[in-house]
Short mmCIF file of C-alpha atoms in Angstrom, two decimals:
data_model
loop_
_atom_site.label_atom_id
_atom_site.label_comp_id
_atom_site.label_asym_id
_atom_site.label_seq_id
_atom_site.Cartn_x
_atom_site.Cartn_y
_atom_site.Cartn_z
CA GLU L 27 57.27 72.41 87.13
CA GLY L 28 59.76 73.08 84.41
CA LEU L 29 62.68 75.67 85.33
CA ASP L 30 61.71 78.42 83.18
CA SER L 31 58.46 78.65 85.47
CA LEU L 32 59.80 78.71 88.48
CA ALA L 33 62.90 81.23 87.77
CA HIS L 34 62.75 84.53 89.05
CA PRO L 35 61.51 87.05 86.08
CA ASP L 36 65.15 89.04 86.80
CA ASP L 37 66.84 86.01 85.70
CA LEU L 38 64.56 84.19 83.27
CA ALA L 39 66.71 85.49 80.06
CA LYS L 40 70.04 85.38 81.11
CA MET L 41 69.30 81.22 82.67
CA ARG L 42 67.93 81.02 78.96
CA LEU L 43 70.68 82.28 76.83
CA TRP L 44 73.27 80.35 79.54
CA HIS L 45 71.09 76.63 78.71
CA SER L 46 70.97 77.52 74.82
CA GLU L 47 74.86 77.33 74.89
CA LYS L 48 75.34 73.86 72.48
CA LYS L 49 78.85 73.59 72.86
CA SER L 50 81.08 70.51 75.47
CA GLY L 51 82.24 71.80 78.29
CA ARG L 52 81.55 72.37 82.48
CA PHE L 53 79.55 75.36 82.99
CA SER L 54 78.71 77.06 86.42
CA ASN L 55 76.01 80.07 86.64
CA GLU L 56 73.61 81.27 89.16
CA PHE L 57 70.47 81.60 89.45
CA ARG L 58 67.13 82.11 91.47
CA ILE L 59 64.51 79.74 91.68
CA ARG L 60 61.07 79.35 93.49
CA LYS L 61 60.50 76.97 96.55
CA LYS L 62 57.47 75.43 97.01
CA ASN L 63 56.97 77.54 99.55
CA GLY L 64 56.72 80.48 97.29
CA GLU L 65 60.29 82.17 98.39
CA TYR L 66 63.10 82.67 95.84
CA HIS L 67 66.81 81.34 96.70
CA TRP L 68 69.70 81.62 95.29
CA PHE L 69 70.41 78.11 93.21
CA ARG L 70 74.20 77.22 91.76
CA PHE L 71 74.06 75.03 88.48
CA ILE L 72 76.81 72.92 87.40
CA GLU L 73 76.28 70.94 84.24
CA THR L 74 78.70 68.83 81.66
CA ARG L 75 77.50 69.21 78.16
CA THR L 76 77.86 66.73 75.48
CA TYR L 77 77.57 67.05 71.83
CA ASP L 78 78.64 65.72 68.97
CA GLU L 79 80.50 66.85 65.48
CA SER L 80 77.62 68.07 64.07
CA GLY L 81 76.25 70.08 67.23
CA THR L 82 73.75 67.35 68.09
CA HIS L 83 72.97 67.28 72.04
CA LEU L 84 74.34 63.91 73.20
CA ARG L 85 74.33 64.30 77.13
CA THR L 86 73.93 66.64 79.84
CA ALA L 87 74.54 65.99 83.98
CA GLY L 88 75.00 68.40 86.62
CA VAL L 89 74.24 69.45 90.07
CA ILE L 90 72.46 72.11 91.68
CA ARG L 91 72.89 73.50 95.10
CA ASP L 92 71.07 76.16 97.33
CA ILE L 93 73.26 78.72 97.79
CA ASP L 94 70.89 81.63 99.50
CA ALA L 95 72.53 81.17 102.80
CA GLU L 96 75.84 81.74 101.27
CA LYS L 97 74.43 84.50 99.40
CA SER L 98 73.10 86.06 101.91
CA ALA L 99 76.33 85.96 104.18
CA PHE L 100 78.18 87.43 101.16
CA ARG L 101 75.46 90.24 101.10
CA HIS L 102 75.94 91.19 104.57
CA LEU L 103 79.79 91.01 104.70
CA GLU L 104 79.96 93.27 101.38
CA ALA L 105 77.65 95.69 103.58
CA ILE L 106 79.60 96.03 106.57
CA ILE L 107 82.90 96.57 104.08
CA ASN L 108 81.17 98.97 102.20
CA ASN L 109 80.60 100.82 105.09
CA LEU L 110 84.20 101.37 106.25
CA ARG L 111 86.30 104.38 106.25
CA ASP L 112 89.20 102.99 103.94
CA GLY L 113 89.15 101.20 100.43
CA ILE L 114 89.39 97.59 99.93
CA ALA L 115 90.66 95.30 97.19
CA LEU L 116 91.42 90.96 96.61
CA ILE L 117 94.15 91.48 93.65
CA ASN L 118 94.50 87.70 92.17
CA ILE L 119 97.41 86.93 89.59
CA ILE L 120 95.75 84.82 86.51
CA ASP L 121 98.58 83.88 83.44
CA GLU L 122 100.81 86.16 85.75
CA LYS L 123 99.18 89.69 85.22
CA PRO L 124 96.90 90.98 88.30
CA SER L 125 93.61 91.11 88.07
CA LEU L 126 90.78 92.89 90.26
CA ALA L 127 88.83 90.63 91.66
CA TYR L 128 86.71 92.55 94.58
CA ALA L 129 86.68 95.98 95.12
CA ASN L 130 84.17 97.76 97.33
CA ASP L 131 82.55 101.44 96.82
CA ARG L 132 84.70 102.85 99.17
CA PHE L 133 87.44 101.62 96.79
CA TYR L 134 86.56 103.73 94.18
CA SER L 135 85.64 106.58 95.39
CA MET L 136 88.79 107.45 97.50
CA LEU L 137 90.69 106.86 94.00
CA CYS L 138 88.39 108.58 92.04
CA ILE L 139 88.03 105.42 89.72
CA ASP L 140 84.58 104.81 87.55
CA ALA L 141 83.91 101.19 88.50
CA ASN L 142 83.77 100.65 84.63
CA ASP L 143 86.84 101.69 83.09
CA THR L 144 88.47 98.53 83.12
CA ALA L 145 91.67 100.32 81.34
CA LYS L 146 92.26 102.47 84.21
CA ILE L 147 91.31 99.41 86.54
CA GLU L 148 94.18 97.79 84.96
CA GLU L 149 96.89 100.48 85.03
CA PHE L 150 95.71 101.37 88.65
CA VAL L 151 96.24 97.75 89.80
CA ASN L 152 99.36 97.17 87.70
CA GLY L 153 100.95 99.63 89.76
CA VAL L 154 99.68 98.26 92.80
CA ILE L 155 101.34 95.16 92.47
CA LYS L 156 103.93 96.18 90.87
CA ASN L 157 105.22 98.99 93.36
CA SER L 158 103.41 98.15 96.64
CA PHE L 159 104.69 95.49 98.70
CA GLY L 160 104.53 96.42 102.44
CA THR L 161 103.37 100.25 102.52
CA ARG L 162 103.54 103.53 101.05
CA ASP L 163 101.79 106.57 100.14
CA ILE L 164 100.55 107.78 96.59
CA THR L 165 98.98 110.88 95.81
CA VAL L 166 95.91 111.14 93.71
CA LEU L 167 93.95 114.22 92.30
CA ASP L 168 90.10 114.16 93.19
CA GLY L 169 87.28 115.81 90.85
CA ASP L 170 88.10 118.94 91.87
CA LYS L 171 91.92 119.03 91.70
CA ALA L 172 92.74 118.44 95.12
CA GLU L 173 95.54 116.72 96.65
CA HIS L 174 94.88 113.65 98.52
CA ILE L 175 97.34 111.49 100.43
CA ILE L 176 96.50 107.77 100.07
CA LYS L 177 98.57 105.16 102.11
CA VAL L 178 98.37 101.81 100.41
CA CYS L 179 99.07 98.72 102.53
CA THR L 180 99.15 95.24 100.73
CA THR L 181 99.16 91.75 102.12
CA VAL L 182 99.99 88.73 100.23
CA ILE L 183 97.54 85.46 100.86
CA LYS L 184 99.43 82.25 99.86
CA ASN L 185 96.71 80.10 98.05
CA GLU L 186 97.24 76.58 99.05
CA GLY L 187 98.02 74.12 96.12
CA LYS L 188 98.06 77.01 93.85
CA LYS L 189 101.54 78.39 91.46
CA ASN L 190 100.10 82.34 91.96
CA ASN L 191 99.15 83.77 95.34
CA SER L 192 96.78 86.74 95.74
CA PHE L 193 96.91 90.03 97.29
CA ILE L 194 94.73 92.18 99.87
CA ALA L 195 95.64 95.93 99.62
CA MET L 196 94.39 98.19 102.19
CA PHE L 197 93.55 101.98 100.65
CA SER L 198 93.25 105.23 103.91
CA ASP L 199 92.80 108.52 103.22
CA VAL L 200 96.09 109.66 104.96
CA THR L 201 95.79 113.50 103.96
CA ARG L 202 95.26 115.64 107.14
CA GLU L 203 97.55 112.96 109.17
CA ARG L 204 100.52 113.65 106.54
CA ALA L 205 99.85 117.60 107.09
CA LYS L 206 100.15 117.23 110.35
CA ASP L 207 103.52 115.87 110.09
CA LYS L 208 104.67 118.14 107.64
CA ASN L 209 103.34 121.19 110.47
CA ARG L 210 105.19 119.50 113.48
CA ILE L 211 108.37 118.92 111.77
CA ALA L 212 108.45 122.87 110.42
CA GLU L 213 108.06 123.75 114.15
CA ARG L 214 110.65 121.25 115.33
CA LYS L 215 112.77 123.19 112.49
CA ALA L 216 111.80 126.68 114.05
CA TYR L 217 112.41 125.41 117.50
CA ALA L 218 115.70 123.98 116.83
CA GLU L 219 116.53 127.43 114.62
CA THR L 220 115.83 129.44 118.31
CA GLY L 221 118.08 126.45 119.94
CA ILE L 222 115.20 125.20 121.84
CA TYR L 223 115.67 122.02 120.08
CA ASP L 224 118.97 120.29 119.86
CA GLU L 225 118.13 118.03 116.97
CA VAL L 226 115.30 118.02 113.82
CA PHE L 227 114.05 114.46 112.39
CA THR L 228 112.85 113.84 109.19
CA LEU L 229 110.33 110.85 108.32
CA ASN L 230 110.54 108.85 105.32
CA TYR L 231 107.12 107.47 104.66
CA ALA L 232 107.83 104.86 102.45
CA ALA L 233 110.66 103.44 104.43
CA ASN L 234 108.88 103.97 107.41
CA THR L 235 111.67 105.96 109.05
CA THR L 236 113.78 108.73 110.50
CA ARG L 237 116.63 110.55 110.08
CA LEU L 238 118.30 113.31 111.53
CA VAL L 239 118.35 116.96 109.51
#
């Protein structure tokens, strides 16, 4: 049987379009193909195609790999990540520019960003890399214009053998915690005025330090 007859109905048009590209180079894509037992598995196709100057096809060489177990493991991991309370984002540096490689659902909902708004995503990711090494707080307005304080923790991932590193950013809504901190400081100030406390501290969240008032 030809691949067309084995392809998953939802992948058939995509696969035909991919194979119809008449240009030389190395190409990779993933499709679901029906196996002999009738089950559909994900396969990764890697092809090197050669065409002459007139566009005549000369040769195609490639490999096909069953990646169904890999896909299943990724879907399981993604389900776990999407159930986390925190937002997670993987940011790669491509041509010296930050690019969002992956983000879970909580990232978009917590930061009130539309997953299809590429301009806003690019602006936000640039801000994270430019201003957030380590831990800091940012302020976000939700759909009702209510203010939320989001703690951003950024960690560098060193890519061995590559010029550019990647970054993992974790986002936690700490609005309630910060409100409690402010109330605690206000309470201590009030007590200090009555002589109950001799010293009152303020907190600097960005620098993670305290100082005497």
